[in-house]
PDB file of C-alpha atoms in Angstrom:
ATOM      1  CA  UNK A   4     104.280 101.505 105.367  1.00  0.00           C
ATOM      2  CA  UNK A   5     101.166 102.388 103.631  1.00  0.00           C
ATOM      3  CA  UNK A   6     101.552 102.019  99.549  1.00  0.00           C
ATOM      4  CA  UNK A   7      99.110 103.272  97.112  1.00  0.00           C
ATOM      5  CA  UNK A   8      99.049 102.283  93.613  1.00  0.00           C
ATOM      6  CA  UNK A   9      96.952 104.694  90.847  1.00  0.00           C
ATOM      7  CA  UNK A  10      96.296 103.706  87.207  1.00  0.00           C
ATOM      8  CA  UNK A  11      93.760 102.583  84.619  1.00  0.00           C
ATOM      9  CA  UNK A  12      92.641  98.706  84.012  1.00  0.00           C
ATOM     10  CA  UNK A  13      95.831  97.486  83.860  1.00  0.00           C
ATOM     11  CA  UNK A  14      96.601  98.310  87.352  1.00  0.00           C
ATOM     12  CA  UNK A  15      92.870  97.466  88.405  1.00  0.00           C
ATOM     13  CA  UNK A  16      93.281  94.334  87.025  1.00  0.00           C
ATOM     14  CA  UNK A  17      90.904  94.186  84.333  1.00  0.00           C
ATOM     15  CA  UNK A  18      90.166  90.759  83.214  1.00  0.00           C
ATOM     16  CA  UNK A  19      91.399  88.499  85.810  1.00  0.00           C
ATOM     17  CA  UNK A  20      90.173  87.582  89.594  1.00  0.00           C
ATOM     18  CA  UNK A  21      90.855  90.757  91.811  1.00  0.00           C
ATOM     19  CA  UNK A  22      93.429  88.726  94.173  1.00  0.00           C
ATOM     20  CA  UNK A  23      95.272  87.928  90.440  1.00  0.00           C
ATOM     21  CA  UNK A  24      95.911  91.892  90.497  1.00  0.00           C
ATOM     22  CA  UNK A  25      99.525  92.659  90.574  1.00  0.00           C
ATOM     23  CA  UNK A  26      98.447  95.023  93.131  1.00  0.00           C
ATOM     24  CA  UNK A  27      96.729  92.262  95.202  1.00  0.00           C
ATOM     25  CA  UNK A  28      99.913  89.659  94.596  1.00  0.00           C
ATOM     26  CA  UNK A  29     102.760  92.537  95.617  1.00  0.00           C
ATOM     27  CA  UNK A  30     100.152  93.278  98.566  1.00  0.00           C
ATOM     28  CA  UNK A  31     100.488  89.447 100.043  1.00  0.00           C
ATOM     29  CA  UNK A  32     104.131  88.873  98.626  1.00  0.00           C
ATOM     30  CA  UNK A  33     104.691  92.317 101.206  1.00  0.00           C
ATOM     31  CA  UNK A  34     102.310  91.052 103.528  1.00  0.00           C
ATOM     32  CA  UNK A  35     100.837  94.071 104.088  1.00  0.00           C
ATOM     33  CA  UNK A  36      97.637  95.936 102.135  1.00  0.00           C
ATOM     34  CA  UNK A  37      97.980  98.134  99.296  1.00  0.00           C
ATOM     35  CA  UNK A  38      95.366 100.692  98.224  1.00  0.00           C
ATOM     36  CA  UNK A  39      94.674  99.796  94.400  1.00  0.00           C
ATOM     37  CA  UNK A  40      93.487 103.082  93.095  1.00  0.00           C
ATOM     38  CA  UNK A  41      93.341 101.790  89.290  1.00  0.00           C
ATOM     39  CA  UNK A  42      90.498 102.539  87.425  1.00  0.00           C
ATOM     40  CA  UNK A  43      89.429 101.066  84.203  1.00  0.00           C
ATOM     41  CA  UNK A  44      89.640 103.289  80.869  1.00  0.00           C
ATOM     42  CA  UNK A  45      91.190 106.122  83.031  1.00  0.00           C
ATOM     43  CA  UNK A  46      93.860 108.522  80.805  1.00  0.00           C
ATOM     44  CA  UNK A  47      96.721 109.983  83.115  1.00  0.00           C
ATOM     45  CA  UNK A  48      94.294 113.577  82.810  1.00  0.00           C
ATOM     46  CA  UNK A  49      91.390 111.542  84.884  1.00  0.00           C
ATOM     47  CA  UNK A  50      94.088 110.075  86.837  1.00  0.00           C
ATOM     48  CA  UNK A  51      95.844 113.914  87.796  1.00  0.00           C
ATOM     49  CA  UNK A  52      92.478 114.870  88.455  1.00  0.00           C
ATOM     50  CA  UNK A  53      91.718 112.498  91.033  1.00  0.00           C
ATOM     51  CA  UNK A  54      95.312 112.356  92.505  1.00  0.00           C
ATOM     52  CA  UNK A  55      94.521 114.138  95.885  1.00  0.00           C
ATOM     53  CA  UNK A  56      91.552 112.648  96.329  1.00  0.00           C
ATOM     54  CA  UNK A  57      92.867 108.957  95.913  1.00  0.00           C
ATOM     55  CA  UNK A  58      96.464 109.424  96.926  1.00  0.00           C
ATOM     56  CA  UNK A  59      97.482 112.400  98.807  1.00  0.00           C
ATOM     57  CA  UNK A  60      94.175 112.212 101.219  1.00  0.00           C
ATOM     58  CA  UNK A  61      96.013 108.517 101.744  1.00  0.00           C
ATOM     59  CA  UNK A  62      98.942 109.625 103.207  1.00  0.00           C
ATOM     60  CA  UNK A  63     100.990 107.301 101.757  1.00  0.00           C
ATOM     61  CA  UNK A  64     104.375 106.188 101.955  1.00  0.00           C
ATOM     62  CA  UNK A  65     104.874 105.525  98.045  1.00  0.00           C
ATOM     63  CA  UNK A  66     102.961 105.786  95.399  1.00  0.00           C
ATOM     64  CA  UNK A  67     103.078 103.421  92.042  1.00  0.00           C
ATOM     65  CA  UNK A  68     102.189 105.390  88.521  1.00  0.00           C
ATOM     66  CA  UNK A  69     101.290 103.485  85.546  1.00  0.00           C
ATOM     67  CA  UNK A  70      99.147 105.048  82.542  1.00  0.00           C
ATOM     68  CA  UNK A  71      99.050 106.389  79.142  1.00  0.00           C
ATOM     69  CA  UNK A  72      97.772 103.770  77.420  1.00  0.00           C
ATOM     70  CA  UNK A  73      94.422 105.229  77.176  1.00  0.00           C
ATOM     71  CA  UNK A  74      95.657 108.488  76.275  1.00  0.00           C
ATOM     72  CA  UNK A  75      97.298 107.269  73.536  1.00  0.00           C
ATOM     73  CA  UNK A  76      94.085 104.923  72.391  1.00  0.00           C
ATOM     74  CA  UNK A  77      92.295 108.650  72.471  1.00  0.00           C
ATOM     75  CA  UNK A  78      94.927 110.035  70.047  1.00  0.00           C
ATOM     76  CA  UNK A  79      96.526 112.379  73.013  1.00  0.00           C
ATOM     77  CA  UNK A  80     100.104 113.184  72.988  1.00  0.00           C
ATOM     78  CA  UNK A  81     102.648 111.620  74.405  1.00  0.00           C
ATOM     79  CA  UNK A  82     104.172 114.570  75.802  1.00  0.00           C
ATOM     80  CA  UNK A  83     101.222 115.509  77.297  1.00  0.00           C
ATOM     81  CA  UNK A  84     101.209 112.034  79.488  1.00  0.00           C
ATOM     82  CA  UNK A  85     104.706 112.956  80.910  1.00  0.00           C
ATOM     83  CA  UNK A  86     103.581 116.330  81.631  1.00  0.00           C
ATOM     84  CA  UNK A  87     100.474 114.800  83.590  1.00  0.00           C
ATOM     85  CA  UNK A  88     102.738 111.896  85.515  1.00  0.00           C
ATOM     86  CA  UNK A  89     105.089 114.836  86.134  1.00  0.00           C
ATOM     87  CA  UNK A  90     102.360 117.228  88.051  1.00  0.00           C
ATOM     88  CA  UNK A  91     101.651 113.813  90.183  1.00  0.00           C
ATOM     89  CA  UNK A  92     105.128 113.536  90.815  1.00  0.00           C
ATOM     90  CA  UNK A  93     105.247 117.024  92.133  1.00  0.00           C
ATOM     91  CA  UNK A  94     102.476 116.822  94.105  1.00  0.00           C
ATOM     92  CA  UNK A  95     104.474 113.753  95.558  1.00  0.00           C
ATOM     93  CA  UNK A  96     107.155 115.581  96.151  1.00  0.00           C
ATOM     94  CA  UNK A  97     105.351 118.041  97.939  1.00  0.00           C
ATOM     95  CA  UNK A  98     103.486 115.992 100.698  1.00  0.00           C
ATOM     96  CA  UNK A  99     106.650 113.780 101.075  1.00  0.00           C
ATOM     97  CA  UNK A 100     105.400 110.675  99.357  1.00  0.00           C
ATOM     98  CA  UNK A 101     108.003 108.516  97.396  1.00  0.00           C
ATOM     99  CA  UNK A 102     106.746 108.411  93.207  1.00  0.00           C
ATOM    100  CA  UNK A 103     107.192 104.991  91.498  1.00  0.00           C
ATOM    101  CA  UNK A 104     107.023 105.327  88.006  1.00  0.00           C
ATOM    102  CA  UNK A 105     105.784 102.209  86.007  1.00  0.00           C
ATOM    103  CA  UNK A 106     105.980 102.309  82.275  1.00  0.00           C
ATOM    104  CA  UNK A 107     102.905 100.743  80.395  1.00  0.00           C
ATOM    105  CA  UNK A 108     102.299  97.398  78.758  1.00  0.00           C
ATOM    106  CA  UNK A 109     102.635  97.366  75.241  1.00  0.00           C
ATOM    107  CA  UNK A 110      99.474  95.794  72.968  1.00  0.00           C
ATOM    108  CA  UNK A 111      99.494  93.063  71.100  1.00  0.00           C
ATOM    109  CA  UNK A 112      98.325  94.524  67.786  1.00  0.00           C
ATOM    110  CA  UNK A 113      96.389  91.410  66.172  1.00  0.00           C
ATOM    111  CA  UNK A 114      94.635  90.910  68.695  1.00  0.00           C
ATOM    112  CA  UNK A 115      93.357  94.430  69.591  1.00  0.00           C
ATOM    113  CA  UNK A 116      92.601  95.042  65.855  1.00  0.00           C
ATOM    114  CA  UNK A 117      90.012  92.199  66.131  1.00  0.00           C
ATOM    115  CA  UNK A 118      88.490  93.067  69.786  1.00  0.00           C
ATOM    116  CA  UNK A 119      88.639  96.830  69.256  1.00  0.00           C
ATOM    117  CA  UNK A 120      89.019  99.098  67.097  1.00  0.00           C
ATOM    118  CA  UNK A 121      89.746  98.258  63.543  1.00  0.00           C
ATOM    119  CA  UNK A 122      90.896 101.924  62.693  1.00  0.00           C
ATOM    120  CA  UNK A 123      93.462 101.982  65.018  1.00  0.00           C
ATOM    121  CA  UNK A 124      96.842 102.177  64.395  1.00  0.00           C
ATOM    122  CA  UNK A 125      98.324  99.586  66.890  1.00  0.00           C
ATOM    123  CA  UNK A 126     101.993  99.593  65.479  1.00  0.00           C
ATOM    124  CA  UNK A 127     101.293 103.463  66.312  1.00  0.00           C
ATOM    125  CA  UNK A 128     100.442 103.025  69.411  1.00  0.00           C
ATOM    126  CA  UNK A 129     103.075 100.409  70.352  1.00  0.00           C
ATOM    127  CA  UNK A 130     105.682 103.198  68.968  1.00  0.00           C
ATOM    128  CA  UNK A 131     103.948 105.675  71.329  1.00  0.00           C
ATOM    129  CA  UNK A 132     104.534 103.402  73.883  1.00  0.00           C
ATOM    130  CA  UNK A 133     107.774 102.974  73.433  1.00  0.00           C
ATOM    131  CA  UNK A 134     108.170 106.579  72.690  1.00  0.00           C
ATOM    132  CA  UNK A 135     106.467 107.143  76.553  1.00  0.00           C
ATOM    133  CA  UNK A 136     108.780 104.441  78.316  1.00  0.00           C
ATOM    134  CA  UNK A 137     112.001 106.549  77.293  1.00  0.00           C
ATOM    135  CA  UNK A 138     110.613 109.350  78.067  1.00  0.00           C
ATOM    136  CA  UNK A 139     109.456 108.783  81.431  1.00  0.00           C
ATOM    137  CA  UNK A 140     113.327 106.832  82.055  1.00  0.00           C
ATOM    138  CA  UNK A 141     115.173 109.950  80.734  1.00  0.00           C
ATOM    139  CA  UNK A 142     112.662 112.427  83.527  1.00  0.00           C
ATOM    140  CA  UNK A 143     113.176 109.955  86.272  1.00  0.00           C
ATOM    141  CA  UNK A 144     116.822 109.708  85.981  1.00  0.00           C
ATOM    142  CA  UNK A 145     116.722 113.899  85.555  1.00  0.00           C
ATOM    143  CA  UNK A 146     114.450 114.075  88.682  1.00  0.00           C
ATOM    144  CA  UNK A 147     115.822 111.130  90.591  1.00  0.00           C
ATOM    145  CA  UNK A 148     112.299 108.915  90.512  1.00  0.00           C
ATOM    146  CA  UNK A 149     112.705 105.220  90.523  1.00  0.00           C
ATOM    147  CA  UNK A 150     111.350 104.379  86.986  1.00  0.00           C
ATOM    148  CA  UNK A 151     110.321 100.812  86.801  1.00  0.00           C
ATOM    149  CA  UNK A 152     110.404  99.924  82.339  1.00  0.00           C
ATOM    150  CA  UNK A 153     107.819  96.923  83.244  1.00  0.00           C
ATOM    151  CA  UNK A 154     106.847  97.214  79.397  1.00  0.00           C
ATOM    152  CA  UNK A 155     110.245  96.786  78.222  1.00  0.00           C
ATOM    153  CA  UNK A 156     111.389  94.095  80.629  1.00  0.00           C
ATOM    154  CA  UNK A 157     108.246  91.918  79.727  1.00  0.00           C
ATOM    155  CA  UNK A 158     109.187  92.296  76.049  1.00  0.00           C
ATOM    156  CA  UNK A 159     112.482  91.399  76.374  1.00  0.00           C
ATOM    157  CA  UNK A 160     111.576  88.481  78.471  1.00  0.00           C
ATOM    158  CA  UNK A 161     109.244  87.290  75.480  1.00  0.00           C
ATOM    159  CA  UNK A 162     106.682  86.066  78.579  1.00  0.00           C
ATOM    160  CA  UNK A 163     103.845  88.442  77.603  1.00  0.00           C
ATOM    161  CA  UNK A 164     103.638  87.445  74.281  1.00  0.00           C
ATOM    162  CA  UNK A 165     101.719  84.309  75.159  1.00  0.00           C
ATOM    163  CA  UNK A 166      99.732  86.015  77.993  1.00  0.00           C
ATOM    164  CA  UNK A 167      98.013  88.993  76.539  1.00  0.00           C
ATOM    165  CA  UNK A 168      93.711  88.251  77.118  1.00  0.00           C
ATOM    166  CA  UNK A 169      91.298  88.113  73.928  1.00  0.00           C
ATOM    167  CA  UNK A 170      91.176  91.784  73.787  1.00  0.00           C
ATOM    168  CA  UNK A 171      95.193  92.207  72.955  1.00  0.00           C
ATOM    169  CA  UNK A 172      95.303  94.757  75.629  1.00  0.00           C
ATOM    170  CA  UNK A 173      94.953  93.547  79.134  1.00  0.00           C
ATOM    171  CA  UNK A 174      97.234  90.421  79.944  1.00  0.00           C
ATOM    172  CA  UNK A 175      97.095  87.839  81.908  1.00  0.00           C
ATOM    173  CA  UNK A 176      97.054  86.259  85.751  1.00  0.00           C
ATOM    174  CA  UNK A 177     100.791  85.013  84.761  1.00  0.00           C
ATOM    175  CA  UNK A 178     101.932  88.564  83.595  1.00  0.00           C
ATOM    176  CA  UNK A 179      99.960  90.096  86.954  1.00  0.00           C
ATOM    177  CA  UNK A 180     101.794  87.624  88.822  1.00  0.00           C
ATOM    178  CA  UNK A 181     105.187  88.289  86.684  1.00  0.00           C
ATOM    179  CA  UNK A 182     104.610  92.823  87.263  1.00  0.00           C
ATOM    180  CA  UNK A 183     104.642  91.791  91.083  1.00  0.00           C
ATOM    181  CA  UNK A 184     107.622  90.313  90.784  1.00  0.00           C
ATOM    182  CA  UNK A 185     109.567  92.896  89.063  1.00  0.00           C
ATOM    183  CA  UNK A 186     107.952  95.223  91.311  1.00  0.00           C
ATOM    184  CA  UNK A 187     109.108  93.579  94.561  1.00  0.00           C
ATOM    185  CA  UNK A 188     112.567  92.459  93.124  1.00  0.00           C
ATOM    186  CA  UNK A 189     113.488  95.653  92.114  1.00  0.00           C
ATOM    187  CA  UNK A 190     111.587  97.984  94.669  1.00  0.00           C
ATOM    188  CA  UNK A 191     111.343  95.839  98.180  1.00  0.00           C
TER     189      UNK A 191
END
């Protein structure tokens, strides 16, 4: 099986050691390698852009989706990110390649204010967020995707909370580790 996962930092792995990924922990909990196509400050445009290049020309089996974040930093719409994940889905459809859907981490607001941008609205962006996680469950379940609400879980969990880097945005080794988990619990 050959797995391919696209996305911004957060699927890179911005922050922590590159085998602290969750694409480099699902790769050795599966044993096998998976191509982490995740590339820091990327919206879900750059990432539709580059999606035959760094998936299709792959030939992979499945692919995992997860972005938006940056999108919604850059005041884009959030219908506009479901209409981007949705062209990549097609496109997956179309060369036979199984679409994962991941929905985004949410940010922890304190701490971004004081890292980033103090003119942001992060309670905005958290309710885009949220906003974006039921909308990409409700086109899943219409298109029958598997639609993996990572954010959500983590929330409910309470574990990010505590795991979130300086920055407020990127998390973690423990919440890398954690996104595996869910990943290969719910998935493998």
């Amino acid at each position: 099986m050959n797995i391919v996962c696209i996305g911004d930092s957060l699927t890179f792995g911005y922050g922590v050691k590159a085998s602290e990924s969750w694409v480099s922990v699902l790769s050795v909990k599966l044993g096998m390698k998976i191509i982490n196509k995740g590339v820091p400050g990327n919206t879900t445009t750059e990432m539709k852009n580059r999606f035959i290049k760094d998936v299709i020309n792959c030939r992979p089996d499945k692919v995992l989706i997860m972005g938006g974040t940056n999108d919604l930093f850059l005041k884009g719409r959030v219908s506009d990110v479901v209409d981007n994940i949705a062209l990549m889905i097609e496109h997956c459809k179309k060369h036979k390649i199984e679409p994962i859907i991941l929905t985004s981490l949410p940010v922890n607001e304190d701490l971004a204010e004081k890292t980033w941008f103090t003119d942001m609205d992060y309670k905005k962006i958290n309710a885009d967020l949220t906003e974006l996680r039921h909308l990409l469950i409700q086109y899943s379940s219409e298109k029958s995707v598997t639609c993996l609400d990572i954010g959500t879980h983590l929330l409910e969990e309470g574990t990010i909370r505590d795991h979130f880097l300086e920055d407020g945005i990127h998390v973690s080794e423990v919440i890398h580790k954690r996104v595996a988990e869910i990943i290969f619990e719910s998935i493998f």
